[in-house]
Backbone atoms as SQL, in Angstrom:
CREATE TABLE atoms (id INTEGER PRIMARY KEY, chain TEXT, resi INTEGER, resn TEXT, atom TEXT, x REAL, y REAL, z REAL);
INSERT INTO atoms VALUES
  (1, 'A', 1, 'UNK', 'N', 0.030, 12.236, -13.720),
  (2, 'A', 1, 'UNK', 'CA', -1.194, 12.022, -14.628),
  (3, 'A', 1, 'UNK', 'C', -2.450, 12.115, -13.557),
  (4, 'A', 2, 'UNK', 'N', -3.603, 12.117, -14.442),
  (5, 'A', 2, 'UNK', 'CA', -4.654, 12.355, -13.078),
  (6, 'A', 2, 'UNK', 'C', -5.269, 11.087, -12.355),
  (7, 'A', 3, 'UNK', 'N', -5.602, 10.044, -13.404),
  (8, 'A', 3, 'UNK', 'CA', -6.292, 9.017, -13.096),
  (9, 'A', 3, 'UNK', 'C', -5.710, 8.186, -14.472),
  (10, 'A', 4, 'UNK', 'N', -5.322, 6.911, -13.494),
  (11, 'A', 4, 'UNK', 'CA', -5.140, 5.510, -14.204),
  (12, 'A', 4, 'UNK', 'C', -5.777, 4.095, -13.658),
  (13, 'A', 5, 'UNK', 'N', -6.033, 3.202, -14.446),
  (14, 'A', 5, 'UNK', 'CA', -6.610, 1.944, -13.720),
  (15, 'A', 5, 'UNK', 'C', -5.154, 1.110, -13.647),
  (16, 'A', 6, 'UNK', 'N', -5.062, 0.639, -12.810),
  (17, 'A', 6, 'UNK', 'CA', -4.033, -0.459, -12.688),
  (18, 'A', 6, 'UNK', 'C', -4.345, -1.571, -12.512),
  (19, 'A', 7, 'UNK', 'N', -3.797, -2.560, -13.202),
  (20, 'A', 7, 'UNK', 'CA', -3.991, -4.039, -13.348),
  (21, 'A', 7, 'UNK', 'C', -3.192, -4.443, -11.856),
  (22, 'A', 8, 'UNK', 'N', -3.679, -5.473, -11.012),
  (23, 'A', 8, 'UNK', 'CA', -3.151, -6.564, -10.284),
  (24, 'A', 8, 'UNK', 'C', -1.626, -6.662, -10.811),
  (25, 'A', 9, 'UNK', 'N', -0.685, -6.582, -9.903),
  (26, 'A', 9, 'UNK', 'CA', 0.930, -7.015, -10.175),
  (27, 'A', 9, 'UNK', 'C', 1.713, -5.790, -10.719),
  (28, 'A', 10, 'UNK', 'N', 0.851, -4.602, -10.743),
  (29, 'A', 10, 'UNK', 'CA', 1.349, -3.075, -11.305),
  (30, 'A', 10, 'UNK', 'C', 2.665, -2.987, -10.081),
  (31, 'A', 11, 'UNK', 'N', 3.546, -2.361, -10.371),
  (32, 'A', 11, 'UNK', 'CA', 4.643, -1.860, -10.056),
  (33, 'A', 11, 'UNK', 'C', 4.443, -0.170, -9.664),
  (34, 'A', 12, 'UNK', 'N', 4.382, 0.316, -8.840),
  (35, 'A', 12, 'UNK', 'CA', 4.276, 1.655, -8.576),
  (36, 'A', 12, 'UNK', 'C', 5.588, 2.507, -7.941),
  (37, 'A', 13, 'UNK', 'N', 5.972, 3.430, -8.487),
  (38, 'A', 13, 'UNK', 'CA', 7.486, 4.065, -8.178),
  (39, 'A', 13, 'UNK', 'C', 7.161, 5.458, -8.102),
  (40, 'A', 14, 'UNK', 'N', 7.366, 6.300, -6.838),
  (41, 'A', 14, 'UNK', 'CA', 7.319, 7.957, -7.337),
  (42, 'A', 14, 'UNK', 'C', 9.012, 8.344, -6.882),
  (43, 'A', 15, 'UNK', 'N', 9.348, 9.588, -7.769),
  (44, 'A', 15, 'UNK', 'CA', 10.548, 10.208, -7.818),
  (45, 'A', 15, 'UNK', 'C', 10.716, 11.091, -6.593),
  (46, 'A', 16, 'UNK', 'N', 11.368, 11.604, -7.044),
  (47, 'A', 16, 'UNK', 'CA', 12.173, 12.862, -5.982),
  (48, 'A', 16, 'UNK', 'C', 11.168, 13.825, -5.541),
  (49, 'A', 17, 'UNK', 'N', 10.334, 13.945, -6.676),
  (50, 'A', 17, 'UNK', 'CA', 9.208, 15.177, -6.521),
  (51, 'A', 17, 'UNK', 'C', 7.659, 14.946, -6.880),
  (52, 'A', 18, 'UNK', 'N', 7.537, 13.464, -6.567),
  (53, 'A', 18, 'UNK', 'CA', 6.021, 13.013, -6.886),
  (54, 'A', 18, 'UNK', 'C', 5.515, 12.193, -6.118),
  (55, 'A', 19, 'UNK', 'N', 4.341, 11.902, -6.219),
  (56, 'A', 19, 'UNK', 'CA', 3.752, 11.523, -5.246),
  (57, 'A', 19, 'UNK', 'C', 2.603, 10.571, -6.009),
  (58, 'A', 20, 'UNK', 'N', 1.692, 9.688, -4.871),
  (59, 'A', 20, 'UNK', 'CA', 0.800, 9.072, -5.771),
  (60, 'A', 20, 'UNK', 'C', -0.142, 8.432, -4.935),
  (61, 'A', 21, 'UNK', 'N', -1.520, 8.415, -5.230),
  (62, 'A', 21, 'UNK', 'CA', -2.704, 7.665, -4.203),
  (63, 'A', 21, 'UNK', 'C', -3.129, 6.700, -5.205),
  (64, 'A', 22, 'UNK', 'N', -3.575, 5.848, -4.675),
  (65, 'A', 22, 'UNK', 'CA', -3.986, 4.544, -5.073),
  (66, 'A', 22, 'UNK', 'C', -5.441, 4.206, -4.060),
  (67, 'A', 23, 'UNK', 'N', -6.633, 4.069, -5.281),
  (68, 'A', 23, 'UNK', 'CA', -7.935, 3.898, -4.289),
  (69, 'A', 23, 'UNK', 'C', -8.254, 2.192, -5.179),
  (70, 'A', 24, 'UNK', 'N', -8.541, 1.457, -3.923),
  (71, 'A', 24, 'UNK', 'CA', -8.630, 0.021, -4.312),
  (72, 'A', 24, 'UNK', 'C', -9.969, -0.364, -4.602),
  (73, 'A', 25, 'UNK', 'N', -10.417, -1.883, -5.100),
  (74, 'A', 25, 'UNK', 'CA', -11.883, -1.908, -4.853),
  (75, 'A', 25, 'UNK', 'C', -12.411, -1.946, -4.119),
  (76, 'A', 26, 'UNK', 'N', -12.149, -1.828, -2.977),
  (77, 'A', 26, 'UNK', 'CA', -13.280, -2.068, -1.564),
  (78, 'A', 26, 'UNK', 'C', -12.984, -0.560, -0.760),
  (79, 'A', 27, 'UNK', 'N', -12.528, 0.373, -1.862),
  (80, 'A', 27, 'UNK', 'CA', -12.547, 1.500, -1.398),
  (81, 'A', 27, 'UNK', 'C', -11.417, 2.145, -0.323),
  (82, 'A', 28, 'UNK', 'N', -10.668, 1.281, 0.452),
  (83, 'A', 28, 'UNK', 'CA', -8.970, 1.514, 1.100),
  (84, 'A', 28, 'UNK', 'C', -8.545, 2.727, 0.146),
  (85, 'A', 29, 'UNK', 'N', -7.491, 3.331, 0.757),
  (86, 'A', 29, 'UNK', 'CA', -6.811, 3.984, 0.168),
  (87, 'A', 29, 'UNK', 'C', -5.216, 4.157, 0.666),
  (88, 'A', 30, 'UNK', 'N', -4.395, 3.967, -0.295),
  (89, 'A', 30, 'UNK', 'CA', -3.237, 4.446, -0.029),
  (90, 'A', 30, 'UNK', 'C', -2.473, 5.535, -0.855),
  (91, 'A', 31, 'UNK', 'N', -1.441, 6.206, 0.302),
  (92, 'A', 31, 'UNK', 'CA', -0.912, 7.343, -0.278),
  (93, 'A', 31, 'UNK', 'C', 0.898, 7.123, -0.281),
  (94, 'A', 32, 'UNK', 'N', 1.520, 7.134, -1.768),
  (95, 'A', 32, 'UNK', 'CA', 2.769, 6.895, -1.603),
  (96, 'A', 32, 'UNK', 'C', 3.469, 8.486, -1.500),
  (97, 'A', 33, 'UNK', 'N', 4.509, 8.534, -0.716),
  (98, 'A', 33, 'UNK', 'CA', 5.215, 9.456, -0.100),
  (99, 'A', 33, 'UNK', 'C', 6.333, 9.387, -1.885),
  (100, 'A', 34, 'UNK', 'N', 7.202, 10.774, -1.805),
  (101, 'A', 34, 'UNK', 'CA', 8.362, 10.728, -2.826),
  (102, 'A', 34, 'UNK', 'C', 8.927, 9.673, -2.505),
  (103, 'A', 35, 'UNK', 'N', 9.765, 9.284, -3.549),
  (104, 'A', 35, 'UNK', 'CA', 10.604, 8.101, -3.366),
  (105, 'A', 35, 'UNK', 'C', 10.364, 6.940, -2.831),
  (106, 'A', 36, 'UNK', 'N', 9.407, 6.251, -2.915),
  (107, 'A', 36, 'UNK', 'CA', 8.831, 5.242, -2.862),
  (108, 'A', 36, 'UNK', 'C', 8.260, 4.227, -3.648),
  (109, 'A', 37, 'UNK', 'N', 8.553, 2.701, -3.493),
  (110, 'A', 37, 'UNK', 'CA', 8.207, 1.488, -4.473),
  (111, 'A', 37, 'UNK', 'C', 7.309, 0.766, -4.155),
  (112, 'A', 38, 'UNK', 'N', 6.379, -0.141, -4.336),
  (113, 'A', 38, 'UNK', 'CA', 5.322, -0.703, -4.093),
  (114, 'A', 38, 'UNK', 'C', 5.069, -1.448, -5.195),
  (115, 'A', 39, 'UNK', 'N', 4.335, -2.994, -5.020),
  (116, 'A', 39, 'UNK', 'CA', 4.220, -3.825, -6.045),
  (117, 'A', 39, 'UNK', 'C', 2.695, -4.089, -5.590),
  (118, 'A', 40, 'UNK', 'N', 1.358, -3.949, -6.364),
  (119, 'A', 40, 'UNK', 'CA', 0.154, -3.907, -5.933),
  (120, 'A', 40, 'UNK', 'C', -0.474, -5.239, -6.470),
  (121, 'A', 41, 'UNK', 'N', -0.901, -6.391, -5.626),
  (122, 'A', 41, 'UNK', 'CA', -1.678, -7.338, -5.901),
  (123, 'A', 41, 'UNK', 'C', -3.278, -7.108, -5.187),
  (124, 'A', 42, 'UNK', 'N', -4.125, -7.434, -6.050),
  (125, 'A', 42, 'UNK', 'CA', -5.642, -7.506, -5.424),
  (126, 'A', 42, 'UNK', 'C', -6.512, -8.012, -6.434),
  (127, 'A', 43, 'UNK', 'N', -7.325, -8.362, -5.411),
  (128, 'A', 43, 'UNK', 'CA', -8.764, -9.039, -6.152),
  (129, 'A', 43, 'UNK', 'C', -9.897, -8.548, -5.672),
  (130, 'A', 44, 'UNK', 'N', -11.226, -8.970, -5.586),
  (131, 'A', 44, 'UNK', 'CA', -12.127, -8.271, -4.878),
  (132, 'A', 44, 'UNK', 'C', -12.182, -8.117, -3.320),
  (133, 'A', 45, 'UNK', 'N', -11.688, -9.500, -2.789),
  (134, 'A', 45, 'UNK', 'CA', -11.604, -9.750, -1.430),
  (135, 'A', 45, 'UNK', 'C', -10.339, -9.644, -0.814),
  (136, 'A', 46, 'UNK', 'N', -9.189, -9.524, -1.728),
  (137, 'A', 46, 'UNK', 'CA', -7.889, -9.510, -0.854),
  (138, 'A', 46, 'UNK', 'C', -6.978, -8.293, -1.909),
  (139, 'A', 47, 'UNK', 'N', -6.043, -7.773, -0.640),
  (140, 'A', 47, 'UNK', 'CA', -5.116, -6.908, -1.122),
  (141, 'A', 47, 'UNK', 'C', -3.845, -7.064, -0.639),
  (142, 'A', 48, 'UNK', 'N', -3.063, -7.102, -1.315),
  (143, 'A', 48, 'UNK', 'CA', -1.402, -7.154, -0.744),
  (144, 'A', 48, 'UNK', 'C', -0.682, -6.488, -1.659),
  (145, 'A', 49, 'UNK', 'N', 0.031, -5.998, -0.737),
  (146, 'A', 49, 'UNK', 'CA', 1.160, -4.764, -0.908),
  (147, 'A', 49, 'UNK', 'C', 2.480, -5.032, -0.354),
  (148, 'A', 50, 'UNK', 'N', 3.368, -5.052, -1.442),
  (149, 'A', 50, 'UNK', 'CA', 4.801, -5.265, -1.096),
  (150, 'A', 50, 'UNK', 'C', 5.218, -3.884, -1.263),
  (151, 'A', 51, 'UNK', 'N', 6.134, -3.502, -0.400),
  (152, 'A', 51, 'UNK', 'CA', 6.659, -2.357, -0.313),
  (153, 'A', 51, 'UNK', 'C', 8.223, -2.290, -0.086),
  (154, 'A', 52, 'UNK', 'N', 8.666, -2.096, -1.344),
  (155, 'A', 52, 'UNK', 'CA', 10.326, -2.212, -1.419),
  (156, 'A', 52, 'UNK', 'C', 10.977, -1.322, -0.497),
  (157, 'A', 53, 'UNK', 'N', 10.549, -0.249, -0.571),
  (158, 'A', 53, 'UNK', 'CA', 11.067, 1.396, 0.014),
  (159, 'A', 53, 'UNK', 'C', 10.200, 2.243, 0.125),
  (160, 'A', 54, 'UNK', 'N', 10.322, 3.326, 0.835),
  (161, 'A', 54, 'UNK', 'CA', 10.129, 4.770, 0.943),
  (162, 'A', 54, 'UNK', 'C', 8.914, 4.641, 2.071),
  (163, 'A', 55, 'UNK', 'N', 7.733, 5.675, 2.097),
  (164, 'A', 55, 'UNK', 'CA', 7.047, 5.651, 2.747),
  (165, 'A', 55, 'UNK', 'C', 5.501, 5.902, 2.351),
  (166, 'A', 56, 'UNK', 'N', 4.524, 4.904, 3.082),
  (167, 'A', 56, 'UNK', 'CA', 3.136, 4.955, 2.583),
  (168, 'A', 56, 'UNK', 'C', 2.171, 5.323, 3.505),
  (169, 'A', 57, 'UNK', 'N', 1.031, 5.621, 3.384),
  (170, 'A', 57, 'UNK', 'CA', 0.105, 6.000, 4.388),
  (171, 'A', 57, 'UNK', 'C', -1.306, 5.319, 4.077),
  (172, 'A', 58, 'UNK', 'N', -1.518, 4.390, 4.608),
  (173, 'A', 58, 'UNK', 'CA', -3.249, 3.622, 4.353),
  (174, 'A', 58, 'UNK', 'C', -4.277, 4.007, 5.186),
  (175, 'A', 59, 'UNK', 'N', -5.663, 3.874, 4.287),
  (176, 'A', 59, 'UNK', 'CA', -6.695, 4.314, 5.059),
  (177, 'A', 59, 'UNK', 'C', -7.379, 2.840, 4.894),
  (178, 'A', 60, 'UNK', 'N', -7.666, 2.240, 5.640),
  (179, 'A', 60, 'UNK', 'CA', -8.732, 0.870, 5.787),
  (180, 'A', 60, 'UNK', 'C', -9.806, 1.023, 6.180),
  (181, 'A', 61, 'UNK', 'N', -11.421, 1.531, 5.628),
  (182, 'A', 61, 'UNK', 'CA', -12.574, 1.853, 6.413),
  (183, 'A', 61, 'UNK', 'C', -12.714, 0.106, 7.201),
  (184, 'A', 62, 'UNK', 'N', -12.888, -0.658, 6.529),
  (185, 'A', 62, 'UNK', 'CA', -13.184, -2.034, 7.429),
  (186, 'A', 62, 'UNK', 'C', -13.030, -2.898, 6.369),
  (187, 'A', 63, 'UNK', 'N', -12.505, -4.407, 7.003),
  (188, 'A', 63, 'UNK', 'CA', -11.982, -5.321, 6.007),
  (189, 'A', 63, 'UNK', 'C', -13.357, -6.418, 6.460),
  (190, 'A', 64, 'UNK', 'N', -14.010, -6.739, 5.494),
  (191, 'A', 64, 'UNK', 'CA', -15.209, -7.638, 5.849),
  (192, 'A', 64, 'UNK', 'C', -14.922, -9.289, 5.984),
  (193, 'A', 65, 'UNK', 'N', -15.727, -10.126, 6.707),
  (194, 'A', 65, 'UNK', 'CA', -15.144, -11.637, 6.946),
  (195, 'A', 65, 'UNK', 'C', -14.630, -12.005, 5.587),
  (196, 'A', 66, 'UNK', 'N', -13.444, -12.959, 6.090),
  (197, 'A', 66, 'UNK', 'CA', -13.487, -13.329, 4.415),
  (198, 'A', 66, 'UNK', 'C', -12.239, -12.650, 3.338),
  (199, 'A', 67, 'UNK', 'N', -12.112, -11.096, 3.867),
  (200, 'A', 67, 'UNK', 'CA', -11.133, -10.497, 3.185),
  (201, 'A', 67, 'UNK', 'C', -9.945, -10.200, 3.760),
  (202, 'A', 68, 'UNK', 'N', -9.095, -9.762, 3.077),
  (203, 'A', 68, 'UNK', 'CA', -7.417, -9.084, 3.703),
  (204, 'A', 68, 'UNK', 'C', -6.921, -7.920, 3.427),
  (205, 'A', 69, 'UNK', 'N', -6.198, -7.283, 4.014),
  (206, 'A', 69, 'UNK', 'CA', -5.722, -6.244, 3.412),
  (207, 'A', 69, 'UNK', 'C', -4.085, -6.356, 4.038),
  (208, 'A', 70, 'UNK', 'N', -3.172, -6.441, 3.133),
  (209, 'A', 70, 'UNK', 'CA', -1.966, -6.719, 4.010),
  (210, 'A', 70, 'UNK', 'C', -1.268, -6.001, 3.400),
  (211, 'A', 71, 'UNK', 'N', 0.033, -5.428, 4.179),
  (212, 'A', 71, 'UNK', 'CA', 1.412, -4.814, 3.500),
  (213, 'A', 71, 'UNK', 'C', 2.705, -5.173, 3.950),
  (214, 'A', 72, 'UNK', 'N', 3.305, -5.760, 2.987),
  (215, 'A', 72, 'UNK', 'CA', 4.379, -6.622, 3.435),
  (216, 'A', 72, 'UNK', 'C', 5.686, -5.948, 2.945),
  (217, 'A', 73, 'UNK', 'N', 6.794, -5.601, 4.090),
  (218, 'A', 73, 'UNK', 'CA', 7.970, -5.117, 3.559),
  (219, 'A', 73, 'UNK', 'C', 9.264, -6.128, 3.672),
  (220, 'A', 74, 'UNK', 'N', 10.684, -5.583, 3.172),
  (221, 'A', 74, 'UNK', 'CA', 11.392, -6.796, 3.377),
  (222, 'A', 74, 'UNK', 'C', 11.497, -7.809, 4.394),
  (223, 'A', 75, 'UNK', 'N', 11.232, -6.970, 5.638),
  (224, 'A', 75, 'UNK', 'CA', 11.115, -7.933, 6.784),
  (225, 'A', 75, 'UNK', 'C', 9.846, -7.652, 7.859),
  (226, 'A', 76, 'UNK', 'N', 8.648, -7.588, 7.465),
  (227, 'A', 76, 'UNK', 'CA', 7.712, -7.078, 8.285),
  (228, 'A', 76, 'UNK', 'C', 6.232, -7.401, 7.338),
  (229, 'A', 77, 'UNK', 'N', 5.269, -7.963, 8.020),
  (230, 'A', 77, 'UNK', 'CA', 4.263, -7.942, 7.487),
  (231, 'A', 77, 'UNK', 'C', 2.782, -7.595, 8.315),
  (232, 'A', 78, 'UNK', 'N', 2.302, -6.762, 7.842),
  (233, 'A', 78, 'UNK', 'CA', 1.065, -6.194, 8.803),
  (234, 'A', 78, 'UNK', 'C', -0.388, -6.813, 8.011),
  (235, 'A', 79, 'UNK', 'N', -1.080, -6.984, 8.705),
  (236, 'A', 79, 'UNK', 'CA', -2.313, -7.277, 8.444),
  (237, 'A', 79, 'UNK', 'C', -3.603, -6.478, 9.159),
  (238, 'A', 80, 'UNK', 'N', -4.204, -5.786, 8.578),
  (239, 'A', 80, 'UNK', 'CA', -5.327, -5.121, 9.465),
  (240, 'A', 80, 'UNK', 'C', -6.448, -5.348, 9.130),
  (241, 'A', 81, 'UNK', 'N', -7.289, -4.705, 10.043),
  (242, 'A', 81, 'UNK', 'CA', -8.708, -5.024, 9.850),
  (243, 'A', 81, 'UNK', 'C', -9.955, -4.020, 9.607),
  (244, 'A', 82, 'UNK', 'N', -9.104, -2.500, 9.688),
  (245, 'A', 82, 'UNK', 'CA', -9.679, -1.449, 9.318),
  (246, 'A', 82, 'UNK', 'C', -9.000, -0.427, 10.642),
  (247, 'A', 83, 'UNK', 'N', -8.371, 0.357, 9.915),
  (248, 'A', 83, 'UNK', 'CA', -7.652, 1.436, 10.613),
  (249, 'A', 83, 'UNK', 'C', -6.938, 2.583, 9.734),
  (250, 'A', 84, 'UNK', 'N', -6.042, 3.343, 9.900),
  (251, 'A', 84, 'UNK', 'CA', -5.222, 4.203, 9.399),
  (252, 'A', 84, 'UNK', 'C', -3.767, 4.010, 9.768),
  (253, 'A', 85, 'UNK', 'N', -3.026, 3.871, 9.279),
  (254, 'A', 85, 'UNK', 'CA', -1.634, 3.573, 9.393),
  (255, 'A', 85, 'UNK', 'C', -0.295, 4.073, 8.550),
  (256, 'A', 86, 'UNK', 'N', 0.986, 4.423, 8.801),
  (257, 'A', 86, 'UNK', 'CA', 1.985, 4.345, 8.276),
  (258, 'A', 86, 'UNK', 'C', 2.612, 3.316, 8.051),
  (259, 'A', 87, 'UNK', 'N', 3.515, 3.188, 6.728),
  (260, 'A', 87, 'UNK', 'CA', 4.584, 2.225, 6.627),
  (261, 'A', 87, 'UNK', 'C', 5.882, 2.777, 6.499),
  (262, 'A', 88, 'UNK', 'N', 7.008, 2.548, 6.600),
  (263, 'A', 88, 'UNK', 'CA', 8.027, 3.040, 6.343),
  (264, 'A', 88, 'UNK', 'C', 9.136, 1.974, 6.044),
  (265, 'A', 89, 'UNK', 'N', 9.886, 2.361, 5.418),
  (266, 'A', 89, 'UNK', 'CA', 11.148, 1.266, 4.693),
  (267, 'A', 89, 'UNK', 'C', 12.557, 2.189, 4.861),
  (268, 'A', 90, 'UNK', 'N', 13.022, 1.890, 5.709),
  (269, 'A', 90, 'UNK', 'CA', 14.576, 2.629, 5.696),
  (270, 'A', 90, 'UNK', 'C', 15.763, 2.183, 4.674),
  (271, 'A', 91, 'UNK', 'N', 16.487, 2.966, 4.242),
  (272, 'A', 91, 'UNK', 'CA', 17.379, 2.508, 3.425),
  (273, 'A', 91, 'UNK', 'C', 18.013, 1.133, 3.596),
  (274, 'A', 92, 'UNK', 'N', 17.939, 0.868, 4.986),
  (275, 'A', 92, 'UNK', 'CA', 18.824, -0.367, 5.418),
  (276, 'A', 92, 'UNK', 'C', 18.018, -1.338, 5.618),
  (277, 'A', 93, 'UNK', 'N', 16.640, -1.457, 5.101),
  (278, 'A', 93, 'UNK', 'CA', 15.410, -2.463, 4.958),
  (279, 'A', 93, 'UNK', 'C', 14.658, -2.693, 6.199),
  (280, 'A', 94, 'UNK', 'N', 15.115, -1.954, 7.548),
  (281, 'A', 94, 'UNK', 'CA', 14.245, -1.777, 8.764),
  (282, 'A', 94, 'UNK', 'C', 13.104, -0.929, 8.318),
  (283, 'A', 95, 'UNK', 'N', 11.790, -1.642, 8.771),
  (284, 'A', 95, 'UNK', 'CA', 10.403, -1.010, 8.838),
  (285, 'A', 95, 'UNK', 'C', 10.178, -0.094, 9.835),
  (286, 'A', 96, 'UNK', 'N', 9.304, 0.507, 9.586),
  (287, 'A', 96, 'UNK', 'CA', 8.412, 1.367, 11.015),
  (288, 'A', 96, 'UNK', 'C', 7.117, 1.255, 10.665),
  (289, 'A', 97, 'UNK', 'N', 6.104, 0.949, 11.437),
  (290, 'A', 97, 'UNK', 'CA', 4.376, 0.713, 11.319),
  (291, 'A', 97, 'UNK', 'C', 3.955, 1.395, 12.298);
């Protein structure tokens, strides 16, 4: 689909020939590669992503004081202040950031 508003708690899963982009309220961007699954939890000042499997790319412009941007995998937690980074969860649940 072109564009959909996602409420907090939404699970996003891409298939073998699909991908997705998510723009959060603070204008941060997350791109999901094929065969990726995440759960999104966000409010005005807090973004928490749980990535079960697959690959994502994140662009976080700048996290202001009192705000947070976190990506959690089955065995890793990344908290950032402003950067671009990739997160990969391998089939054996190992993570690469």
